[in-house]
mmCIF file of N, CA, C and O in Angstrom:
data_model
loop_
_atom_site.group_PDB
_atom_site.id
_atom_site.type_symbol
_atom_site.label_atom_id
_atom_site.label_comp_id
_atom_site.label_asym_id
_atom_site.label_seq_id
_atom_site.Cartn_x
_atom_site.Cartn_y
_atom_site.Cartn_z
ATOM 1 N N UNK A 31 -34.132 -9.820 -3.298
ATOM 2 C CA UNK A 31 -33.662 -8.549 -3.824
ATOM 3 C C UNK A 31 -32.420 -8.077 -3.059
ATOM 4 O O UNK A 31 -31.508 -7.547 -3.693
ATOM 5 N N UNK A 32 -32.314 -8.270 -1.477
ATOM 6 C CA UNK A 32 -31.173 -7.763 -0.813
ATOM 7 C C UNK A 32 -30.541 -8.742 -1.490
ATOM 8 O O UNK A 32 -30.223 -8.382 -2.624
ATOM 9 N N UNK A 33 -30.249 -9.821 -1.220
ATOM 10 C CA UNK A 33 -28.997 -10.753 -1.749
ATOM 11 C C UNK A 33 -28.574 -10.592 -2.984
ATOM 12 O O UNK A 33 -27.546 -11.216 -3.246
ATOM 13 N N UNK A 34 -29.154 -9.789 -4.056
ATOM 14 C CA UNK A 34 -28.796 -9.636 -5.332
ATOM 15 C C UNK A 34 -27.578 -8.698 -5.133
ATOM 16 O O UNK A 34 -26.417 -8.985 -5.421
ATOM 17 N N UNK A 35 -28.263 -6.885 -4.296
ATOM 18 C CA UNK A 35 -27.764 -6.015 -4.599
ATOM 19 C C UNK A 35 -26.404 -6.354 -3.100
ATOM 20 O O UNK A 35 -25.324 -5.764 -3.128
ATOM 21 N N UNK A 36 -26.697 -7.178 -2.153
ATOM 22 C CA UNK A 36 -25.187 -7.512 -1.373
ATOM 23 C C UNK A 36 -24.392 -8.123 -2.553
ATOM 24 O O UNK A 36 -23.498 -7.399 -2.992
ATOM 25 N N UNK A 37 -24.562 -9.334 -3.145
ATOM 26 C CA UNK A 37 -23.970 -10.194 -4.627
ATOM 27 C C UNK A 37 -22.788 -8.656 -5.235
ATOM 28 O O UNK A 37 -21.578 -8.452 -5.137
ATOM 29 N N UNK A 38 -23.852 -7.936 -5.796
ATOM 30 C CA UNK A 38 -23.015 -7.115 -6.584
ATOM 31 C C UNK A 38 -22.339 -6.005 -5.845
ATOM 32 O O UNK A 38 -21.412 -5.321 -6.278
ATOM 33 N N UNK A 39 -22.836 -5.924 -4.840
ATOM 34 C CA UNK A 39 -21.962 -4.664 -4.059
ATOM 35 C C UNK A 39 -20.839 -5.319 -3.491
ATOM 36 O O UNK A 39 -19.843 -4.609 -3.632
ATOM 37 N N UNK A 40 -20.536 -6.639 -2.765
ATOM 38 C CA UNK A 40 -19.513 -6.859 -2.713
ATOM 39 C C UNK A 40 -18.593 -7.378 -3.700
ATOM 40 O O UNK A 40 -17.388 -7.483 -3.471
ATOM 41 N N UNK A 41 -19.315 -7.815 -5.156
ATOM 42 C CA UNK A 41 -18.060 -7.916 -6.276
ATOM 43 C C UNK A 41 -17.613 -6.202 -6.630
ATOM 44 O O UNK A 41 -16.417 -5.942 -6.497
ATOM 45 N N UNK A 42 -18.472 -5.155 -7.033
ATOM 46 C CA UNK A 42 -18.179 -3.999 -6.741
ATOM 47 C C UNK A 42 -16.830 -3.657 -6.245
ATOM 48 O O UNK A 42 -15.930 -3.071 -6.847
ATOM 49 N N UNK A 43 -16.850 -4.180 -4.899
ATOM 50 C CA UNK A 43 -15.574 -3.560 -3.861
ATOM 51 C C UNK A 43 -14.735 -4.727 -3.646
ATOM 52 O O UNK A 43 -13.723 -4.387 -3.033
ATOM 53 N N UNK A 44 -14.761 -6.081 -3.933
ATOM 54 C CA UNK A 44 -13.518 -7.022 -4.394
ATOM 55 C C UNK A 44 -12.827 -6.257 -6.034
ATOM 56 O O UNK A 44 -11.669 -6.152 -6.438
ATOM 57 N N UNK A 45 -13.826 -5.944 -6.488
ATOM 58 C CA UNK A 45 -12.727 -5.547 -8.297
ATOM 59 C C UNK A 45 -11.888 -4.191 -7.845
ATOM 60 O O UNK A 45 -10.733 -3.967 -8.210
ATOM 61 N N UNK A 46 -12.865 -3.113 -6.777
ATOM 62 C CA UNK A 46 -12.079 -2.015 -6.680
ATOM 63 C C UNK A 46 -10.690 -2.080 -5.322
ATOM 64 O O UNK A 46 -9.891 -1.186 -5.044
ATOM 65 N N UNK A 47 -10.831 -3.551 -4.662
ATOM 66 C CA UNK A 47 -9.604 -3.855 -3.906
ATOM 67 C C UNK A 47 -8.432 -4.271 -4.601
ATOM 68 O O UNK A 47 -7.335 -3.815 -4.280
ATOM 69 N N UNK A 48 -8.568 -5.115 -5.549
ATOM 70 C CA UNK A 48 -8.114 -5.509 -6.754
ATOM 71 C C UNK A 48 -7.627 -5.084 -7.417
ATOM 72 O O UNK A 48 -6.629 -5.688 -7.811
ATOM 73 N N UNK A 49 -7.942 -3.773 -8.024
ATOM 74 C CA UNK A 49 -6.982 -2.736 -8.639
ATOM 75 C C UNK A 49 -6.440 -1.628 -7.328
ATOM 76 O O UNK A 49 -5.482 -0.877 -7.510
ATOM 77 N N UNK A 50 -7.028 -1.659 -6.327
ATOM 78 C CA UNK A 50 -6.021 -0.761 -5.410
ATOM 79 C C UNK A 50 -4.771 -1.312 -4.920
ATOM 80 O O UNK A 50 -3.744 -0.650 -4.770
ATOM 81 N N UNK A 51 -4.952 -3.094 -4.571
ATOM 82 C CA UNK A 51 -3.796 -4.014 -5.058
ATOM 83 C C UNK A 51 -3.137 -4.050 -5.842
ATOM 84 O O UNK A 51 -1.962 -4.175 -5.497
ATOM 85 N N UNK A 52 -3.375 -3.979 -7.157
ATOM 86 C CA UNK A 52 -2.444 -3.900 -8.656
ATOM 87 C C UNK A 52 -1.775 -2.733 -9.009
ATOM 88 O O UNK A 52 -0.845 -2.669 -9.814
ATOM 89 N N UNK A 53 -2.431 -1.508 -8.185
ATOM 90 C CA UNK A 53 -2.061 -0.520 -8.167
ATOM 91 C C UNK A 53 -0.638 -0.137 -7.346
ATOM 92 O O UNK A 53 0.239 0.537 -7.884
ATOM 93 N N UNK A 54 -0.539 -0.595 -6.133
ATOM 94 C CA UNK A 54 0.142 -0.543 -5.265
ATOM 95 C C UNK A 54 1.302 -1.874 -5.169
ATOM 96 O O UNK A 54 2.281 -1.803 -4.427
ATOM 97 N N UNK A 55 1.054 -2.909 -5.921
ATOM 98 C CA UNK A 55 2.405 -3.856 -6.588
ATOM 99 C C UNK A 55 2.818 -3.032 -7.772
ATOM 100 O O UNK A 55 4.042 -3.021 -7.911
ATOM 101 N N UNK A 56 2.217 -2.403 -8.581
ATOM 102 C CA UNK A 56 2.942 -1.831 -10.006
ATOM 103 C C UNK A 56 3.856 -1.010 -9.351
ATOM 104 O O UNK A 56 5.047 -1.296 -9.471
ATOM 105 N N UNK A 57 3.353 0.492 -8.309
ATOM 106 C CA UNK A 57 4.410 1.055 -8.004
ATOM 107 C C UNK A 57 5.333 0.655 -7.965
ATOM 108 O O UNK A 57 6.337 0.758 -8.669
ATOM 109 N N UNK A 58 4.923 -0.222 -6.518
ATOM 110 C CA UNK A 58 7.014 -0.820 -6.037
ATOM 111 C C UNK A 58 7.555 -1.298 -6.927
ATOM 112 O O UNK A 58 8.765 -1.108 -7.053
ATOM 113 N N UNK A 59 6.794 -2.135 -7.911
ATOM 114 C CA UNK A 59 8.027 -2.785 -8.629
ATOM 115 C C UNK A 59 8.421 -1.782 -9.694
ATOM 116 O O UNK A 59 9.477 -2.130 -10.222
ATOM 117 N N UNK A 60 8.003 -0.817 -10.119
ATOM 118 C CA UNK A 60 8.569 0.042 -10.904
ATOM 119 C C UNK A 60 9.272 0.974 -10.333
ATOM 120 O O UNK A 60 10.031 1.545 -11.115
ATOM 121 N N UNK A 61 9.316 1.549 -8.639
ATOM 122 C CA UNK A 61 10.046 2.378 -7.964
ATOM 123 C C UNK A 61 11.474 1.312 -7.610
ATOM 124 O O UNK A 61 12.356 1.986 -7.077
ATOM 125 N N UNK A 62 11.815 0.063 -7.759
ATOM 126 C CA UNK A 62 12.665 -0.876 -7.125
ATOM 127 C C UNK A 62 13.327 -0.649 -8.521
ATOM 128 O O UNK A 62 14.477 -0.214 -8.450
ATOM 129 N N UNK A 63 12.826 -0.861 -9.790
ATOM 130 C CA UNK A 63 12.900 -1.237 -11.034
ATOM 131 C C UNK A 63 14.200 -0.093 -11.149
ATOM 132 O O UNK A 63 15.419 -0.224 -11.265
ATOM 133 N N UNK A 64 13.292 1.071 -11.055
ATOM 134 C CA UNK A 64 14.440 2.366 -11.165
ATOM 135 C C UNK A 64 15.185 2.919 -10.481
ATOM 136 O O UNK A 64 16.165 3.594 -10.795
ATOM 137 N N UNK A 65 14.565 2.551 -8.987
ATOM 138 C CA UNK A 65 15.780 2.880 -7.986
ATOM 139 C C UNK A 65 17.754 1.898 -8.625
ATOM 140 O O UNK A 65 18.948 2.180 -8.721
ATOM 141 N N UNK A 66 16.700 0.613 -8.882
ATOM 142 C CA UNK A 66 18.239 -0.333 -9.226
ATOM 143 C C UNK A 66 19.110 0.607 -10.635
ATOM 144 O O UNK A 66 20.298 0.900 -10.773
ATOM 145 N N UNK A 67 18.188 0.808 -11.300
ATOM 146 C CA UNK A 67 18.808 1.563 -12.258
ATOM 147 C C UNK A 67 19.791 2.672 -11.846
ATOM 148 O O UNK A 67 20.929 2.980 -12.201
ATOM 149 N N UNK A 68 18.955 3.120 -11.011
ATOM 150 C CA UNK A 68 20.126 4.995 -10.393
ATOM 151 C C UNK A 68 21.162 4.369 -9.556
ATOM 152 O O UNK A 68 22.130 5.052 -9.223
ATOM 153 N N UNK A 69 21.065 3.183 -9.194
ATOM 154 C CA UNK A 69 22.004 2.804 -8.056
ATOM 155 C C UNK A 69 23.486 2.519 -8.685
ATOM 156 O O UNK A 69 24.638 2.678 -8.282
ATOM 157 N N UNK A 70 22.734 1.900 -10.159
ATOM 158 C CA UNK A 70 24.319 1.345 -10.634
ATOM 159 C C UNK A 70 24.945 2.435 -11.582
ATOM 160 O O UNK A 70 26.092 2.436 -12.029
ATOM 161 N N UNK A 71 23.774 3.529 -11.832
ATOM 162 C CA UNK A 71 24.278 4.956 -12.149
ATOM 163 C C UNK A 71 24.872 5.906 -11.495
ATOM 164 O O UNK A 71 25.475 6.932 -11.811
ATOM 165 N N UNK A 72 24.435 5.078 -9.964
ATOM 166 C CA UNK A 72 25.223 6.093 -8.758
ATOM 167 C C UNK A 72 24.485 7.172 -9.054
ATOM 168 O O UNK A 72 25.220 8.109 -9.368
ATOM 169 N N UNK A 73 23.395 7.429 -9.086
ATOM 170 C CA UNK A 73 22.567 8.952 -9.211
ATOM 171 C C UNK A 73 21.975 9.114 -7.666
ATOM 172 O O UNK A 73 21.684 8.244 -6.845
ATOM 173 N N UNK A 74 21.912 10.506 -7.590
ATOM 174 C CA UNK A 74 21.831 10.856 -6.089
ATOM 175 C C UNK A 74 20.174 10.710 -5.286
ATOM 176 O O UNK A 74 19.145 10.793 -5.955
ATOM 177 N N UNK A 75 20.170 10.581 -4.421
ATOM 178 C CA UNK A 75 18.894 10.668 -3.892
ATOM 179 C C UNK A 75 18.111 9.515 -4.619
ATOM 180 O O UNK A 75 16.994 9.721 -5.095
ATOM 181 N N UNK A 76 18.741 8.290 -4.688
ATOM 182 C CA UNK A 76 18.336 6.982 -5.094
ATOM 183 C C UNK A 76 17.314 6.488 -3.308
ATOM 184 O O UNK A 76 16.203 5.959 -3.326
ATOM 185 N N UNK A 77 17.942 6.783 -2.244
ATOM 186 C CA UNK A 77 17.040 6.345 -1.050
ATOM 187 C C UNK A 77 16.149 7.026 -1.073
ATOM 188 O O UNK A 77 15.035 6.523 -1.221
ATOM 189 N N UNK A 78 16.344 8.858 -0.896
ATOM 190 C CA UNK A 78 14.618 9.292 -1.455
ATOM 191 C C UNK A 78 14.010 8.899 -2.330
ATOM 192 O O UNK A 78 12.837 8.822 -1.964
ATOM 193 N N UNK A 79 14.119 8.609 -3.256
ATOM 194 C CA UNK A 79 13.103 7.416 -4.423
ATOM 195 C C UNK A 79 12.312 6.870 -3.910
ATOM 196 O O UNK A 79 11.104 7.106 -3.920
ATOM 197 N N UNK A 80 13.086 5.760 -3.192
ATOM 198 C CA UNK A 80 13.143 4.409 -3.329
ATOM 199 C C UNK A 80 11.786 4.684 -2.032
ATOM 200 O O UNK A 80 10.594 4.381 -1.996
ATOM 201 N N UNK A 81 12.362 5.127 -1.449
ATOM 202 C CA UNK A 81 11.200 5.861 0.016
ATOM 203 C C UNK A 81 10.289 6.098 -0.544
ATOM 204 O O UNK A 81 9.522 5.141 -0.654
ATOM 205 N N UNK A 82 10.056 6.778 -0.880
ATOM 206 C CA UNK A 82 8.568 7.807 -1.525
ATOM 207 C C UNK A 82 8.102 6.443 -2.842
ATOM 208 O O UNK A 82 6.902 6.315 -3.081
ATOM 209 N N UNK A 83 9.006 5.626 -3.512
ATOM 210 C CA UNK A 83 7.891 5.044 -4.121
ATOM 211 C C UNK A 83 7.332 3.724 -2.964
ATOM 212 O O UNK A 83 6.240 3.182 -3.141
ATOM 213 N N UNK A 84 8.203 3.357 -1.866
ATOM 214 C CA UNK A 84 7.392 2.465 -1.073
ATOM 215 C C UNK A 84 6.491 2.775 -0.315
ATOM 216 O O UNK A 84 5.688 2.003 0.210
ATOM 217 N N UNK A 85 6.565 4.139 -0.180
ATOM 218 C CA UNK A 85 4.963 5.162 0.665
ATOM 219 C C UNK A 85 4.154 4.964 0.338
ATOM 220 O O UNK A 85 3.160 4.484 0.884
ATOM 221 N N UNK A 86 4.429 5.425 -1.113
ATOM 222 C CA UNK A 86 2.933 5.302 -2.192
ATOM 223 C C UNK A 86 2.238 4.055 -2.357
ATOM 224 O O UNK A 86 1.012 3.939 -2.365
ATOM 225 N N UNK A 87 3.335 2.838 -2.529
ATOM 226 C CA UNK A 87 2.707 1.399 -3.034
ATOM 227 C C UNK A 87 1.844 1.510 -1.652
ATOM 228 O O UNK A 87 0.628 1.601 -1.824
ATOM 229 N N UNK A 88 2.423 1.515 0.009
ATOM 230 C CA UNK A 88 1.922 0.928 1.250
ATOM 231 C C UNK A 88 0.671 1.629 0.969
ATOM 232 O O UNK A 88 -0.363 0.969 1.080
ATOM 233 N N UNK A 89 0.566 3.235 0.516
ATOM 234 C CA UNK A 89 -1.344 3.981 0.524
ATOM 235 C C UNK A 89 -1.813 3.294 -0.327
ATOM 236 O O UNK A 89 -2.992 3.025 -0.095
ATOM 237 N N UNK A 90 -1.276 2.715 -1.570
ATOM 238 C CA UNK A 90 -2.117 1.716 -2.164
ATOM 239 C C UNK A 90 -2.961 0.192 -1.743
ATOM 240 O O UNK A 90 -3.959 -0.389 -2.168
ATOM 241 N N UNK A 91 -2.017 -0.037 -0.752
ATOM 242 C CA UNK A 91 -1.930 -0.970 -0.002
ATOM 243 C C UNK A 91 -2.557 -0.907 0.584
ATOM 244 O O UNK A 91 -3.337 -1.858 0.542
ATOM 245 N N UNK A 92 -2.922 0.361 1.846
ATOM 246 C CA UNK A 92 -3.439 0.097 3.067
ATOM 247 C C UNK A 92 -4.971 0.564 2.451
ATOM 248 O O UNK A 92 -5.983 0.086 2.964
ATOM 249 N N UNK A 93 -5.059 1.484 1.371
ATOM 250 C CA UNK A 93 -6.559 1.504 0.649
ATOM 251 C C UNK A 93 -6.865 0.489 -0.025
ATOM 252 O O UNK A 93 -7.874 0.773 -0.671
ATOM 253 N N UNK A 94 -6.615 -0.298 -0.178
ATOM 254 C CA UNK A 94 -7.030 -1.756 -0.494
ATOM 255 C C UNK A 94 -7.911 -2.442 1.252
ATOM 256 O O UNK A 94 -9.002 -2.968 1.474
ATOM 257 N N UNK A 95 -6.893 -2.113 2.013
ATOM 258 C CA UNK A 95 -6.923 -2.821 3.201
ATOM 259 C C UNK A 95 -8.602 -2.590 4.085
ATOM 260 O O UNK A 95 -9.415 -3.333 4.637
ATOM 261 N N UNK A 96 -8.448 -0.814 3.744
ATOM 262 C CA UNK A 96 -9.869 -0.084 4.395
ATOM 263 C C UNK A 96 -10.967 -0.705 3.530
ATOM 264 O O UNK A 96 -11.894 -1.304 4.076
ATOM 265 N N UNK A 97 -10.897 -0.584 2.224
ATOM 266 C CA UNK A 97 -11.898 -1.597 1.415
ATOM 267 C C UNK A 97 -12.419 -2.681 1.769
ATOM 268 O O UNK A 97 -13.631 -2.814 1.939
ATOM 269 N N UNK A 98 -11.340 -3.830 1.965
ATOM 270 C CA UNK A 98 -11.513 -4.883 2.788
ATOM 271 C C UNK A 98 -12.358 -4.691 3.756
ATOM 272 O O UNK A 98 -13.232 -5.558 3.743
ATOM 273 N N UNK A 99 -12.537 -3.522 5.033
ATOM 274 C CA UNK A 99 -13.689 -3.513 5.986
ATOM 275 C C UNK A 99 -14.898 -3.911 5.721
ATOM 276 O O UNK A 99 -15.697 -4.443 6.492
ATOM 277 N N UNK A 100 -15.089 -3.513 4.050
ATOM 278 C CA UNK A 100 -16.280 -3.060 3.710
ATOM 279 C C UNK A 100 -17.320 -4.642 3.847
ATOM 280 O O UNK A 100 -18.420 -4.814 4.371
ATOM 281 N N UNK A 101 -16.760 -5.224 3.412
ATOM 282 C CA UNK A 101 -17.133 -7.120 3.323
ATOM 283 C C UNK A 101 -16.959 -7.865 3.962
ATOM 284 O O UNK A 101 -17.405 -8.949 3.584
ATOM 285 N N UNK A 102 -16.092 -7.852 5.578
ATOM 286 C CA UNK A 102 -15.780 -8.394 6.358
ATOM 287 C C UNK A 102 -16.995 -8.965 7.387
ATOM 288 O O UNK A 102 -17.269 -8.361 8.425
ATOM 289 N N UNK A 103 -17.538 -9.934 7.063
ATOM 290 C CA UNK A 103 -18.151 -10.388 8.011
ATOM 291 C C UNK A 103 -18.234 -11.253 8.887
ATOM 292 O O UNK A 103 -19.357 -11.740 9.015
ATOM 293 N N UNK A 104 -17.217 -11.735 9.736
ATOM 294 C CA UNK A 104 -16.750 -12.095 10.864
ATOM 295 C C UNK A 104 -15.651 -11.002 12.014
ATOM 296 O O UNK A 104 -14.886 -10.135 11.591
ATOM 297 N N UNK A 105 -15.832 -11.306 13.286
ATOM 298 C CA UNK A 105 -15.065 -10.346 14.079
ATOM 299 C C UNK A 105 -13.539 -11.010 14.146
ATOM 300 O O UNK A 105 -12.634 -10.222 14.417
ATOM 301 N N UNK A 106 -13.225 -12.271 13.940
ATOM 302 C CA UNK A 106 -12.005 -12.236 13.650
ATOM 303 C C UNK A 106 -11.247 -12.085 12.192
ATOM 304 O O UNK A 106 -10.018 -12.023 12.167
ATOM 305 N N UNK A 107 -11.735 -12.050 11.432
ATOM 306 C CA UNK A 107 -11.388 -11.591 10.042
ATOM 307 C C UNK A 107 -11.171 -9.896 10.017
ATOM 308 O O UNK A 107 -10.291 -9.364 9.341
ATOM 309 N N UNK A 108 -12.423 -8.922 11.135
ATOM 310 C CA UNK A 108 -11.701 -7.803 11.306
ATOM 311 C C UNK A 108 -10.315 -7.891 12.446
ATOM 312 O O UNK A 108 -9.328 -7.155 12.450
ATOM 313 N N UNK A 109 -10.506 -8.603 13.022
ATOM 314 C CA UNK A 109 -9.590 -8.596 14.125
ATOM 315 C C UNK A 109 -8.002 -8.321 13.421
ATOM 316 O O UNK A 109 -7.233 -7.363 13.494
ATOM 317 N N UNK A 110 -7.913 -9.853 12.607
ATOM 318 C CA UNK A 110 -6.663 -9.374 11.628
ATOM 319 C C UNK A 110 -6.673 -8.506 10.720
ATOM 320 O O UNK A 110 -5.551 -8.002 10.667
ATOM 321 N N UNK A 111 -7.513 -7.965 9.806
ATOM 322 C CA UNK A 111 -7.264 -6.509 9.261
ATOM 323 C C UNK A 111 -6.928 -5.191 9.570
ATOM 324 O O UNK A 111 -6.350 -4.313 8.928
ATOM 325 N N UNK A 112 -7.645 -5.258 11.235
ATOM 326 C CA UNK A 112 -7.680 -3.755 11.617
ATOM 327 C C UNK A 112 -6.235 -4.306 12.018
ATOM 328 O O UNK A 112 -5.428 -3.469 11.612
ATOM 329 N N UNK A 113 -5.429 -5.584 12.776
ATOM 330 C CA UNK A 113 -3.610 -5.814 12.525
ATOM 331 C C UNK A 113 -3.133 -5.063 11.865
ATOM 332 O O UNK A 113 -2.502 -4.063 12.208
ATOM 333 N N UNK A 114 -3.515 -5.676 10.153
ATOM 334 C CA UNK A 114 -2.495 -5.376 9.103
ATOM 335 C C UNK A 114 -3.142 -4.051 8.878
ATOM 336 O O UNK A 114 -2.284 -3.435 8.246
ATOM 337 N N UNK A 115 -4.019 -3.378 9.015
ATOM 338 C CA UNK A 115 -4.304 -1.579 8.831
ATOM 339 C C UNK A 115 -3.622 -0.990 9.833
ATOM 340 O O UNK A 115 -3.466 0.207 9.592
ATOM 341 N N UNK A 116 -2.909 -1.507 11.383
ATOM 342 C CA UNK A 116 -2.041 -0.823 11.871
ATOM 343 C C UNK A 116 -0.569 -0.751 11.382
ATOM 344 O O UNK A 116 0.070 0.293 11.253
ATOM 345 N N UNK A 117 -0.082 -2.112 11.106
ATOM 346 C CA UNK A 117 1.184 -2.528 10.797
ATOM 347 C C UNK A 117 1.470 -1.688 9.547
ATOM 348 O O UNK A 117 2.565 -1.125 9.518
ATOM 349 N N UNK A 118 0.747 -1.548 8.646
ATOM 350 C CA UNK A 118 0.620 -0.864 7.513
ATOM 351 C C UNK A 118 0.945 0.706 7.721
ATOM 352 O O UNK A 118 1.974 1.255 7.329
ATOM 353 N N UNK A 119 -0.060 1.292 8.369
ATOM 354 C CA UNK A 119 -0.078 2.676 9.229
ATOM 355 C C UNK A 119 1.480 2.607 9.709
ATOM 356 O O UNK A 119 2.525 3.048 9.231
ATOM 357 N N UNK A 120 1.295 2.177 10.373
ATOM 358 C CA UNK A 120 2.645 2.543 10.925
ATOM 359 C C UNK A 120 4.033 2.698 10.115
ATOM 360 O O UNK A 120 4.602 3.782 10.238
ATOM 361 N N UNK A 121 4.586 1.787 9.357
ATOM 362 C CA UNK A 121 5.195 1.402 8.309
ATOM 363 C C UNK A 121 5.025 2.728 7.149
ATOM 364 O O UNK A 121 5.919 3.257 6.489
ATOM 365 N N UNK A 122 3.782 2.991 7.166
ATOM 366 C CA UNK A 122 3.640 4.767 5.898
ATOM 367 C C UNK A 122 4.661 5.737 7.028
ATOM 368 O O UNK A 122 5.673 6.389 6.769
ATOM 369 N N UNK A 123 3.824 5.499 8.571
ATOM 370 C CA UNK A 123 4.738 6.523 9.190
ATOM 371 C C UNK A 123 6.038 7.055 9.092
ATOM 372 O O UNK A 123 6.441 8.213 8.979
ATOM 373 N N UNK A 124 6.741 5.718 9.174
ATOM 374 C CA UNK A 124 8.338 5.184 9.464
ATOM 375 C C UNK A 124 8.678 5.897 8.362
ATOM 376 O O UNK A 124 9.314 6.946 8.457
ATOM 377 N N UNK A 125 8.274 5.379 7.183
ATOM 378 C CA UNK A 125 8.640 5.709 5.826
ATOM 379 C C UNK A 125 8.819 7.236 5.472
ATOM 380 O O UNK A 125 9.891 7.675 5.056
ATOM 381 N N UNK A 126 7.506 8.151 5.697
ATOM 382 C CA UNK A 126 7.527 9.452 5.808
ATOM 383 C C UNK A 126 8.563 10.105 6.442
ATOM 384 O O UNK A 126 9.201 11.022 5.924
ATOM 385 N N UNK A 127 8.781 9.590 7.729
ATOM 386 C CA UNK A 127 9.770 10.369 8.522
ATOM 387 C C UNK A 127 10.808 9.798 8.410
ATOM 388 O O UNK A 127 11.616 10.199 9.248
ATOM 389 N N UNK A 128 11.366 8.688 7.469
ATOM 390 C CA UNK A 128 12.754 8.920 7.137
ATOM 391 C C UNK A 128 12.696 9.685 5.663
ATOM 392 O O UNK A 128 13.688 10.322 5.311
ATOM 393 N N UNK A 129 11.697 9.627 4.931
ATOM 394 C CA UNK A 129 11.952 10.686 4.312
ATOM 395 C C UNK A 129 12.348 12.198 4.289
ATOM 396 O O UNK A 129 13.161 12.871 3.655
ATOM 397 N N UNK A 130 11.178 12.498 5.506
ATOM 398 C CA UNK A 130 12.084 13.744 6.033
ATOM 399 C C UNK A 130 13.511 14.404 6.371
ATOM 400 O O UNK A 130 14.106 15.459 6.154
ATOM 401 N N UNK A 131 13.739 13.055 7.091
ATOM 402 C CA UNK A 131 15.084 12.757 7.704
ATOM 403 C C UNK A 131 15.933 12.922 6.295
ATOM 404 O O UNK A 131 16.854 13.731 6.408
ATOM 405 N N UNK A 132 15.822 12.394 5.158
ATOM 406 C CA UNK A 132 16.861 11.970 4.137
ATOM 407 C C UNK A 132 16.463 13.462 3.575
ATOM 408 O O UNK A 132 17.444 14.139 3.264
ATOM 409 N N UNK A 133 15.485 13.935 3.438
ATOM 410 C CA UNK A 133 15.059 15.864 2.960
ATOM 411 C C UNK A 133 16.040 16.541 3.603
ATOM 412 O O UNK A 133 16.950 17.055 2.953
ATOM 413 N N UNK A 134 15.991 16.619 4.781
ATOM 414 C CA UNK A 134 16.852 17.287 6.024
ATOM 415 C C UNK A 134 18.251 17.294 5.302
ATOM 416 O O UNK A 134 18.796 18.283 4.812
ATOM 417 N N UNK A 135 18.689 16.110 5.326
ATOM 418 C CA UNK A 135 20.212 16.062 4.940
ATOM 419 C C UNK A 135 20.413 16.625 3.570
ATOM 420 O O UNK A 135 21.543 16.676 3.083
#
């Protein structure tokens, strides 16, 4: 009976990593898609865009990533996730605060 309801709880949270993945490739490529567009329109505040839609894809991203905890059962398989959940983190940071930075101006 446990092995059934582990079976389906971790397909459960592979389908919902899966679309937090698909979720977070659609952004960028549709924030890249239109940033290129404003660029060759020369429309303003094409880097704030372009920022704020790579924020969003990385929270898509890095909520995919926390998901991932959920099924991880080896300590080096977390070892490299909780990696890429910093590298990630950090990278939303960067991103935010040059957004600010590009607000500011």
């Amino acid at each position: 009976m446990f092995s059934i309801v582990d079976q389906v709880f971790e397909t459960i949270v592979n389908y919902a990593i899966l679309l937090s993945e698909l979720a977070g490739v659609s952004v960028l490529v549709v924030t890249i898609i239109k940033s290129f567009i404003g660029w060759i329109r020369r429309k303003d505040n094409i880097r704030l865009y372009l920022a704020q839609g790579i924020a969003l894809a990385l929270e898509f991203k890095l909520g995919g990533e926390v998901l991932r905890t959920v099924i991880v059962r080896e300590w080096n398989e977390l070892i490299i996730l909780g990696a890429i959940i910093l590298l990630r983190g950090a990278l939303t940071f960067l991103i935010h605060w040059e957004i600010k930075k590009e607000k500011e101006n």
